[in-house]
Tab-separated table of C-alpha atoms in Angstrom:
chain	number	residue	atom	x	y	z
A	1	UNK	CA	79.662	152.629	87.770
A	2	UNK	CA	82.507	154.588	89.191
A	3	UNK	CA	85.279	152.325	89.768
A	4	UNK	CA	85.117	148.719	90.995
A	5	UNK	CA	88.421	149.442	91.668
A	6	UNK	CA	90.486	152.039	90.919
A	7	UNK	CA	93.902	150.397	91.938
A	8	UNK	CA	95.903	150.249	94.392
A	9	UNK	CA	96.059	150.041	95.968
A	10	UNK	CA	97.355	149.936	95.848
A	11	UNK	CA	96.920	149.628	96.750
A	12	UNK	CA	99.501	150.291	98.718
A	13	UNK	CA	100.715	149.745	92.985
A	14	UNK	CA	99.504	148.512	92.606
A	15	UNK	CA	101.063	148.407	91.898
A	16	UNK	CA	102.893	149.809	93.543
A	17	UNK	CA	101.900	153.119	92.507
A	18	UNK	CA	103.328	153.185	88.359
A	19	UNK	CA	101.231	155.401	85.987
A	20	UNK	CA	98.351	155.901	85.779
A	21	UNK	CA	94.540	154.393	85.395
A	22	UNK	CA	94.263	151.788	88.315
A	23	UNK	CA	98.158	151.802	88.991
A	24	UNK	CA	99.122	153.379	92.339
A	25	UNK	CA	102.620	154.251	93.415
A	26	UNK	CA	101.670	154.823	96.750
A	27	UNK	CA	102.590	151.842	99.157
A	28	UNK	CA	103.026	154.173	102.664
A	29	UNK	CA	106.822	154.800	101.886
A	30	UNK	CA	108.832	158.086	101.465
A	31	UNK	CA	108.312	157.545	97.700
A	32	UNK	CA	104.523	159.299	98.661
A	33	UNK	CA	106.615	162.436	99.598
A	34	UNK	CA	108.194	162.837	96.136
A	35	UNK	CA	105.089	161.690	94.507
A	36	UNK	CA	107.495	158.589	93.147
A	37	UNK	CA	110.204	160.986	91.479
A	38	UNK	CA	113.486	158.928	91.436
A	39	UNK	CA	111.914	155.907	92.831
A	40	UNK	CA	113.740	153.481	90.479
A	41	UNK	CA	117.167	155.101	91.515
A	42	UNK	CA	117.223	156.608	95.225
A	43	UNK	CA	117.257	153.257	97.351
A	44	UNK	CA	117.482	154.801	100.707
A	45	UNK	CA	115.207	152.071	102.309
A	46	UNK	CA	114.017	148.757	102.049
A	47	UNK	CA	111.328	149.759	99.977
A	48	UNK	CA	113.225	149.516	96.985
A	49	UNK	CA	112.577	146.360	96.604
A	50	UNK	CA	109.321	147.148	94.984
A	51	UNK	CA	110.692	150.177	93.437
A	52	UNK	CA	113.797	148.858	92.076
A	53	UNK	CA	115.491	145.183	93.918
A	54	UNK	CA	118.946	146.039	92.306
A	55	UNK	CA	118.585	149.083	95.274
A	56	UNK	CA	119.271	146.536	97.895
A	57	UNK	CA	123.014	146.697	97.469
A	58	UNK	CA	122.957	149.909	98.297
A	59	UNK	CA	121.464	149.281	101.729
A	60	UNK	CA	123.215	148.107	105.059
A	61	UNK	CA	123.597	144.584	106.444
A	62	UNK	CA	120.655	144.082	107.489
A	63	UNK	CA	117.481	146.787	107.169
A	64	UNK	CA	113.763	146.279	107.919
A	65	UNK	CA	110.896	149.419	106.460
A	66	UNK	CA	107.330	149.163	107.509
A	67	UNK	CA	104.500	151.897	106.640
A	68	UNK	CA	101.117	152.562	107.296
A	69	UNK	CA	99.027	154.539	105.034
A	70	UNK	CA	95.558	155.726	104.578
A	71	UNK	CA	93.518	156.788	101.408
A	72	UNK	CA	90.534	158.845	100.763
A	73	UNK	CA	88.981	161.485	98.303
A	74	UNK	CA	86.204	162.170	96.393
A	75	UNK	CA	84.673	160.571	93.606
A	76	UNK	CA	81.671	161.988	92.742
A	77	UNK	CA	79.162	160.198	89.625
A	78	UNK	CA	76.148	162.389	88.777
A	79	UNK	CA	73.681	161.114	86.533
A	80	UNK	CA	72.633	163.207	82.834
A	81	UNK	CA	69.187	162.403	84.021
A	82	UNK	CA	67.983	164.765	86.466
A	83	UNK	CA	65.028	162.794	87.234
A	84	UNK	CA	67.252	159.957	88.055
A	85	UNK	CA	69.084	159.750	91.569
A	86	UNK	CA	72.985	159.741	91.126
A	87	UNK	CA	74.964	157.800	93.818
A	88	UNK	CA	77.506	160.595	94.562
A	89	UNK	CA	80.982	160.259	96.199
A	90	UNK	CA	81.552	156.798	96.473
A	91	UNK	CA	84.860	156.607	97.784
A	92	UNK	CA	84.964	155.330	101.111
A	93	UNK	CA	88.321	155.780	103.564
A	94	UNK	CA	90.883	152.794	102.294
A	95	UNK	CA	93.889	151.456	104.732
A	96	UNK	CA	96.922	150.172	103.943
A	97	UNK	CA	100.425	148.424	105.481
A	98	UNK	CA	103.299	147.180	104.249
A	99	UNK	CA	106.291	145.572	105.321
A	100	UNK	CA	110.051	145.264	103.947
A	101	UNK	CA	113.187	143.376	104.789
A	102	UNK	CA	116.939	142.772	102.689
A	103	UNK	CA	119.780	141.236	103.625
A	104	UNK	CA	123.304	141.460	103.091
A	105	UNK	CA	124.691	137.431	101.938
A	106	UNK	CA	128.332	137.972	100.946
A	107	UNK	CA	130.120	141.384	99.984
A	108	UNK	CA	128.187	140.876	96.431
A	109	UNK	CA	124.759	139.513	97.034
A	110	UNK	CA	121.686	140.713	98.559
A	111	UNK	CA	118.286	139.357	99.321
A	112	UNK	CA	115.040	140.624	100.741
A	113	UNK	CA	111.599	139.964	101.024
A	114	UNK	CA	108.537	142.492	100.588
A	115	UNK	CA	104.535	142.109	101.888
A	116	UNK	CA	102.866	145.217	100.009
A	117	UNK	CA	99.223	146.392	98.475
A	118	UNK	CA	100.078	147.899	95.381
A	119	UNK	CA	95.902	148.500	94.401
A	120	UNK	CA	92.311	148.007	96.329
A	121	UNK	CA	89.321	149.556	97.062
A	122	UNK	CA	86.380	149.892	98.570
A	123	UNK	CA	83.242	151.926	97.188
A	124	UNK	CA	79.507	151.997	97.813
A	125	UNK	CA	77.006	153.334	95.188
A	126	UNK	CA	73.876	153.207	97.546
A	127	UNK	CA	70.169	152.931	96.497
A	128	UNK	CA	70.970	154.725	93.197
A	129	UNK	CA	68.898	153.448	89.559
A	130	UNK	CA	72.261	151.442	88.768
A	131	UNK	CA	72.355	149.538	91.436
A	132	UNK	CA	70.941	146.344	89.052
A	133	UNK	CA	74.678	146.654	87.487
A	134	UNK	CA	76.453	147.701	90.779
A	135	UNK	CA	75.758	148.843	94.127
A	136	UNK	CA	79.360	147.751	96.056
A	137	UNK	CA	82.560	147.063	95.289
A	138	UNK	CA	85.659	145.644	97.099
A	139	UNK	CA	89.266	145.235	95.619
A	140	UNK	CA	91.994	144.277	97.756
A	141	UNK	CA	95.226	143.019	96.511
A	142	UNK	CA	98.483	141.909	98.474
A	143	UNK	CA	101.949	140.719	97.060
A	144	UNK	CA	104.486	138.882	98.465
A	145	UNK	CA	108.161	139.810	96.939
A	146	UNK	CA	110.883	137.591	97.033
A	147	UNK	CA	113.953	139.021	95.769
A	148	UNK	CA	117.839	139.121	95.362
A	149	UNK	CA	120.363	141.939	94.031
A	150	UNK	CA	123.872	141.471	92.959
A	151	UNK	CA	126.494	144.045	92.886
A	152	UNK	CA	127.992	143.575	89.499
A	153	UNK	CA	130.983	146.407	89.960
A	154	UNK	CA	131.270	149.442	92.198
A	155	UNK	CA	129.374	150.762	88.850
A	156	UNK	CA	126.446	148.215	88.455
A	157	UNK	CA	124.287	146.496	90.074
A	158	UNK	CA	121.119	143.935	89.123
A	159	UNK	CA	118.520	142.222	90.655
A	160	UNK	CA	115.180	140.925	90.540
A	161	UNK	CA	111.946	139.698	92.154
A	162	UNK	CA	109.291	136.796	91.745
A	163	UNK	CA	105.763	138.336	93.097
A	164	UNK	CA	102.866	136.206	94.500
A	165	UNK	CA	99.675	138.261	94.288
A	166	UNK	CA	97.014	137.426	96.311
A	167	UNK	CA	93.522	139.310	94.856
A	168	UNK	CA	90.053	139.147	96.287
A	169	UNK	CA	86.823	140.593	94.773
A	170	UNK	CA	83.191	141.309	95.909
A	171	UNK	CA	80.361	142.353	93.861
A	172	UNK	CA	77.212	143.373	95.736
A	173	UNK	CA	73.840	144.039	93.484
A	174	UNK	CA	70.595	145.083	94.138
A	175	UNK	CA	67.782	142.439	92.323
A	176	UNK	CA	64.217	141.889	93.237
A	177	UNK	CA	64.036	144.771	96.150
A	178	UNK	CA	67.315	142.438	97.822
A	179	UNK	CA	71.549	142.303	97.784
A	180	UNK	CA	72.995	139.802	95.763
A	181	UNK	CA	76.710	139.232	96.258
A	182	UNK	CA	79.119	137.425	94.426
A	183	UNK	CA	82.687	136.664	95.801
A	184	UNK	CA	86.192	135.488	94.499
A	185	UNK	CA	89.741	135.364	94.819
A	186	UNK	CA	92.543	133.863	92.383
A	187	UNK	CA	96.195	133.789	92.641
A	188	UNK	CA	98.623	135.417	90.327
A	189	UNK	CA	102.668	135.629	89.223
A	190	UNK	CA	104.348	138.217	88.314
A	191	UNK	CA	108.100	139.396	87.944
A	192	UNK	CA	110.347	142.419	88.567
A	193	UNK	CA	113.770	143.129	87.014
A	194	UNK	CA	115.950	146.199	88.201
A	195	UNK	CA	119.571	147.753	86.862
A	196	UNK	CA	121.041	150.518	88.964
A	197	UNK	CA	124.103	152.090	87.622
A	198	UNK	CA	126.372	154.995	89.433
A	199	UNK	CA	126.900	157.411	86.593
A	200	UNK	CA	128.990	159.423	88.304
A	201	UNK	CA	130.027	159.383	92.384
A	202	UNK	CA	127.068	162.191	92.525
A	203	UNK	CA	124.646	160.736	89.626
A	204	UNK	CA	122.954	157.355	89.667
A	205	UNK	CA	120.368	155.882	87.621
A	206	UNK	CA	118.018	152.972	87.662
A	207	UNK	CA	115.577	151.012	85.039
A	208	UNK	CA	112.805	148.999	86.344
A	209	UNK	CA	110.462	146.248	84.345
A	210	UNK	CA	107.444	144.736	86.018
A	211	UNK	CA	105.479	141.929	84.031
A	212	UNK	CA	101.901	142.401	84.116
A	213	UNK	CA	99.487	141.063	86.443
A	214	UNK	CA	96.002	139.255	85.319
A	215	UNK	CA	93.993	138.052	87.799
A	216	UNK	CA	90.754	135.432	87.182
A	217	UNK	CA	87.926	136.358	88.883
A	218	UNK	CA	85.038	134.028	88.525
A	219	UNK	CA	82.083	137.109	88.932
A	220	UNK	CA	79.804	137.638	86.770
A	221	UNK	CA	79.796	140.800	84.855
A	222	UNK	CA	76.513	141.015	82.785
A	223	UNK	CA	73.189	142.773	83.919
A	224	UNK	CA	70.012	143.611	82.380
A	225	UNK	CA	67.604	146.784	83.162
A	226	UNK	CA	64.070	145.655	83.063
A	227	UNK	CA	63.101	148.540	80.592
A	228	UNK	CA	65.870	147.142	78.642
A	229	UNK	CA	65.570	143.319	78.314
A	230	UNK	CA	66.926	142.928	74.726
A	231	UNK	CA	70.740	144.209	76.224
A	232	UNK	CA	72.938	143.242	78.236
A	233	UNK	CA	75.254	145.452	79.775
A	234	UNK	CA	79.033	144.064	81.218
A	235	UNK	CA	81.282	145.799	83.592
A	236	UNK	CA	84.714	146.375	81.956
A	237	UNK	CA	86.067	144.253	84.965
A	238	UNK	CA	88.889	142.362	83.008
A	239	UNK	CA	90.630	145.688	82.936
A	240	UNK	CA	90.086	146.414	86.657
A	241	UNK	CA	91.438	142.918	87.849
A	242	UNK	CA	94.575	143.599	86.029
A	243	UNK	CA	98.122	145.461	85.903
A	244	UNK	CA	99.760	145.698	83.035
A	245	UNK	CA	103.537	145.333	82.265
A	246	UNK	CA	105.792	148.961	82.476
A	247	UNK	CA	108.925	150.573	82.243
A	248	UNK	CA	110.521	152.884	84.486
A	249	UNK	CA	113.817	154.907	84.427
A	250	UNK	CA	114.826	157.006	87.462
A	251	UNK	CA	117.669	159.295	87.818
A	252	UNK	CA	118.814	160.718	90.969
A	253	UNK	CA	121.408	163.684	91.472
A	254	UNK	CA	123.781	164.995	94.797
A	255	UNK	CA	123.577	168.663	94.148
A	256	UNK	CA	125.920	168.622	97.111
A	257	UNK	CA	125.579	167.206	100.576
A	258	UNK	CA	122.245	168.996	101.467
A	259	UNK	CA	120.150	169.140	97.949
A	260	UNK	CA	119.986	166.042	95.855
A	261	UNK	CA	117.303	166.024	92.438
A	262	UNK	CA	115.561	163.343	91.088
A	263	UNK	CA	112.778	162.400	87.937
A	264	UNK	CA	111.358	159.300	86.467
A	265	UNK	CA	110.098	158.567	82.904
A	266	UNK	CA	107.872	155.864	82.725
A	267	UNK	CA	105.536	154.074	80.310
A	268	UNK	CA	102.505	151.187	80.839
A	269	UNK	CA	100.828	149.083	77.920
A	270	UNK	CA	97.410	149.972	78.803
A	271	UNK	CA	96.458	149.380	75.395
A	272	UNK	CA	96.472	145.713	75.856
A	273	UNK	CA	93.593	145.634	77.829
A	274	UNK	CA	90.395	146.033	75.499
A	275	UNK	CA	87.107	147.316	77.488
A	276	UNK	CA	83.823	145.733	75.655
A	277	UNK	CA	80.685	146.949	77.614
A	278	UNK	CA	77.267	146.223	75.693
A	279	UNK	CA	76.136	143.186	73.995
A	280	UNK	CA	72.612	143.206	72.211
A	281	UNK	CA	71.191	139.803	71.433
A	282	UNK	CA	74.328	137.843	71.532
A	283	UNK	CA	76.102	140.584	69.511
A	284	UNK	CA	79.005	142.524	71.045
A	285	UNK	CA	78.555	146.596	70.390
A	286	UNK	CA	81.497	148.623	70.071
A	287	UNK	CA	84.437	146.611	70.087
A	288	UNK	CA	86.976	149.418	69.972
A	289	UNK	CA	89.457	149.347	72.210
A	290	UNK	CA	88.936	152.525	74.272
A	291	UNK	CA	92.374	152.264	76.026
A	292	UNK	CA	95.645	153.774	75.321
A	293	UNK	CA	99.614	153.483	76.834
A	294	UNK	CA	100.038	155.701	79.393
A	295	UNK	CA	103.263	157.366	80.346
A	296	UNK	CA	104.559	159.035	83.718
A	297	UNK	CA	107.150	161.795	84.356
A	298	UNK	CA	108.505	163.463	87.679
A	299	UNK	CA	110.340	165.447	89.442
A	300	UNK	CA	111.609	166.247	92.616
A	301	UNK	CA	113.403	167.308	95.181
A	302	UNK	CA	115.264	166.139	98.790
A	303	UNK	CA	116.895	168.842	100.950
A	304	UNK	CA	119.001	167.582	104.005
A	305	UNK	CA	119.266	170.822	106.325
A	306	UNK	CA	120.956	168.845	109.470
A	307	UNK	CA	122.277	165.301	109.219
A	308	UNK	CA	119.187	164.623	111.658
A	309	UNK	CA	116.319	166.025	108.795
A	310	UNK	CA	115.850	164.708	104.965
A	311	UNK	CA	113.167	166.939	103.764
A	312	UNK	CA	111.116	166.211	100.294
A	313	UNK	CA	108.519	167.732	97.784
A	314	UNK	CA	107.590	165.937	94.303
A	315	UNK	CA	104.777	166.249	91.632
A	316	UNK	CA	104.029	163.676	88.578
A	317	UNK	CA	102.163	163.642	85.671
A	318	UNK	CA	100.556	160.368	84.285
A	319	UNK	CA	98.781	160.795	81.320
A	320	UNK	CA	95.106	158.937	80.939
A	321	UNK	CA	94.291	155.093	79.692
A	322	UNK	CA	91.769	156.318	77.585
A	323	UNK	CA	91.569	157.005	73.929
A	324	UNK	CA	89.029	160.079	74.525
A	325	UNK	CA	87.851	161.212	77.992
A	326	UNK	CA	84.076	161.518	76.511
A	327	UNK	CA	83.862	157.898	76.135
A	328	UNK	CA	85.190	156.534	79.527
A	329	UNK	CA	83.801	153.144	81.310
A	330	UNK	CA	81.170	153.741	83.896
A	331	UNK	CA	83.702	151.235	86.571
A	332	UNK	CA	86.897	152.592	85.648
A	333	UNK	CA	86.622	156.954	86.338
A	334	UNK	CA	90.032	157.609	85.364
A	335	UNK	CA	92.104	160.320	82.730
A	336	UNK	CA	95.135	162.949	83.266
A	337	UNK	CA	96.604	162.464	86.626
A	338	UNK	CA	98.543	165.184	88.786
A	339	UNK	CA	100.545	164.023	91.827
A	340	UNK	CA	101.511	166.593	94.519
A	341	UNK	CA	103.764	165.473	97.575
A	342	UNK	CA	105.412	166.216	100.667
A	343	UNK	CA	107.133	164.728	103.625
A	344	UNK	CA	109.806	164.913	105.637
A	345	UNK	CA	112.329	162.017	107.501
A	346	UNK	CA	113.560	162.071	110.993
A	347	UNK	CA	117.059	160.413	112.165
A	348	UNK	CA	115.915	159.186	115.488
A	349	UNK	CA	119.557	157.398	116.051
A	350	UNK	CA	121.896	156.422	113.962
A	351	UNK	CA	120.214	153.274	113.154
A	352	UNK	CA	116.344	154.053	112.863
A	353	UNK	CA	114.603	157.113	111.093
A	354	UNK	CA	110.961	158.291	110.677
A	355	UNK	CA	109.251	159.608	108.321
A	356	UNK	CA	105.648	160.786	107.009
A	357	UNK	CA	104.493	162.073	103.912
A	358	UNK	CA	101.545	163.808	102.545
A	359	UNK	CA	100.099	163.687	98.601
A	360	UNK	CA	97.599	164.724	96.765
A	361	UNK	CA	96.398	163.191	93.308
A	362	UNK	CA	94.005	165.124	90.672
A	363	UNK	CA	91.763	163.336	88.115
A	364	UNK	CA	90.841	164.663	84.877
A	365	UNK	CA	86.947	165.000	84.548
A	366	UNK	CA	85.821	162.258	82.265
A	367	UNK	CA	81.979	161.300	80.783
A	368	UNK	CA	79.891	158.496	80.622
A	369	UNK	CA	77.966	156.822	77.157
A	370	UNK	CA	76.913	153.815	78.023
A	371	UNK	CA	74.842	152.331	79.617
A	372	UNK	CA	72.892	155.225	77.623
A	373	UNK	CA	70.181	154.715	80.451
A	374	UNK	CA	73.126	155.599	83.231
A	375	UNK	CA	74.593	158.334	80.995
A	376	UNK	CA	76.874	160.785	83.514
A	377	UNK	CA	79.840	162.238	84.138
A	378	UNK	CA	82.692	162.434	87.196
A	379	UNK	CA	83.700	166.172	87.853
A	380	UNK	CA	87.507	166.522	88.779
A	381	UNK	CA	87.709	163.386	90.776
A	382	UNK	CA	90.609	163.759	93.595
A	383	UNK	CA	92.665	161.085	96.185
A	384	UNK	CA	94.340	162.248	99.428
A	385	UNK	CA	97.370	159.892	100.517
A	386	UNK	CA	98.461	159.877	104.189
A	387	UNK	CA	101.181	157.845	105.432
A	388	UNK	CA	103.870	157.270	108.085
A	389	UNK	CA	107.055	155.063	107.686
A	390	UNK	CA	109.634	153.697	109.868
A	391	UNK	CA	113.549	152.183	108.941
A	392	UNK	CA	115.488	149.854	111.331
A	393	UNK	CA	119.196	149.038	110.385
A	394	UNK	CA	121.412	146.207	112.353
């Protein structure tokens, strides 16, 4: 119950870190920093290619980006039953790396290559009365990102990637006083167009559209309680094991040579992924779709005090998946997201910078119905990023 996996990672989101639900925007980058304002639009690494390929022409010859990052938080379940145990914070410390290269061809064309975690997770319920349904969880996703820009005009450029995503799953039970785990990993496509268009020699803007991602996990999602033996209870993990298609428009603004501004509007069709839960008999209960679209907004800010310092701040706002926060799955603890972040870059030489970034990311409290036996609630669930990043040009 809890999350399976809240994504991503990651994941580095997974996804790339878009909106909200499982989607992460975090992927150990300076993006963290700004909490993903103007990510679609500020291409000042190699990281754009998973923010926005069309960036790359913006970049030098030849440019390499690598980050590290770490997660953690606290996601807390407590049972309505107080003569039932509840499992606590199961959020366990999460790594992540990734890894970015482009390429200058010709004086129009660009290419580049990205290894990322854009969702995963790893959480542990314990001995808790749910642990017939769940007792541990690991998601880890990884994406490979192939990808080319061409400068259009000194106005427009375009470009695009083909992602390989690489998912694995683990689903650890408790049956019969044992641990029963089950185990999978698929394969899946996905795609990434980008425009970036300088407005103005001090304004610049960018659109982004990622396809959704729908992994096929062979793991079996039904359990039974004992006291129970007429229903059948499913873990709503098609929606965990996928990403779903989005929109995002950046702008980014030079103040002047030492403040620049940035936001991002963005949008994700949530609403495509359904979340049955109980079936009674052979009968599926509550068909509703409990999700919703979610949409993201930013803002923030870069402030360049010496040519050797870029320092940042950002906060975001992606509003929940869900349809109504008193009805939310007992895998997926999710609902009104606040992003807060900071960070600052270092120009080691002329051809290599550093940089680390802090952010923190609020939940909205959500509750529990079903399994009615599990009934709970998660109380103002919070994530802690950390990351450092590093940028090579020659």
């Amino acid at each position: 119950m809890k999350k399976v996996l809240l994504i991503c990672v990651a994941v580095l989101y997974s996804s790339l870190s878009h909106a909200s639900a499982l989607y992460f925007y975090e992927v150990g980058m300076e993006d963290t920093a700004l909490a993903g304002a103007g990510q679609a639009a500020r291409a000042q690494d190699a990281s754009t290619i998973v923010t926005n390929p069309a960036g790359m022409t913006r970049l030098s010859d030849h440019m390499f980006t690598g980050g590290l990052q770490m997660m953690d938080g606290d996601i807390s379940y407590h049972d309505d039953n107080p003569r039932q145990q509840s499992p606590g914070n199961v959020m366990d410390i999460f790594p992540n790396a990734s890894g970015f290269y482009s390429q200058k061809l010709n004086d129009r064309l660009y290419a580049g290559i990205g290894l990322y975690g854009n969702y995963g997770l790893g959480i542990d319920f314990g001995n808790w009365d749910g642990r017939r349904l769940i007792k541990k969880s690991t998601m880890v996703a990884m994406t490979l990102s192939p990808s080319l820009a061409y400068q259009l005009n000194n106005r427009l450029s375009v470009g695009g990637s083909v992602n390989l995503n690489y998912g694995y799953l683990s689903l650890t039970r408790g049956v019969g006083g044992h641990d029963e785990t089950e185990k999978d990993h698929d394969w899946a496509m996905s795609y990434r167009l980008g425009l970036l268009m300088h407005l103005t020699d001090q304004t610049r803007a960018g659109i982004t559209w990622n396809s959704k991602t729908d992994y096929d996990f062979d793991i079996k999602a039904r359990s039974r309680f004992s006291n129970l033996p007429e229903t059948e209870y499913e873990l709503p993990i098609s929606a965990q094991v996928r990403a779903p298609q989005q929109l995002m428009m950046s702008v980014v603004h030079d103040l002047n040579k030492n403040w620049s501004l940035m936001g991002d509007l963005g949008w994700q069709d949530w609403s495509q992924f359904g979340a049955p839960q109980v079936t009674v008999k052979g009968e599926k209960v509550n068909k509703t779709n409990r999700m919703k679209d979610t949409w993201h907004s930013a803002l923030g800010v870069q402030y360049r005090p010496t040519e050797l310092w870029r320092l940042n701040a950002g906060m975001a706002f992606d509003s929940t998946a869900y349809r109504s926060q008193s009805n939310a799955a007992l895998t997926l603890p999710t609902g009104d997201e606040w992003r807060f972040g900071t960070g600052a870059q270092y120009q080691i030489t002329p051809t290599s910078n550093i940089g680390v970034a802090l952010e923190y990311l609020h939940m909205q409290s959500s509750q529990v119905k079903t399994p009615t036996v599990l009934k709970g609630h998660y109380d103002n669930p919070y994530l802690w990023f950390a990351s450092v990043n590093y940028s090579y040009q020659f």
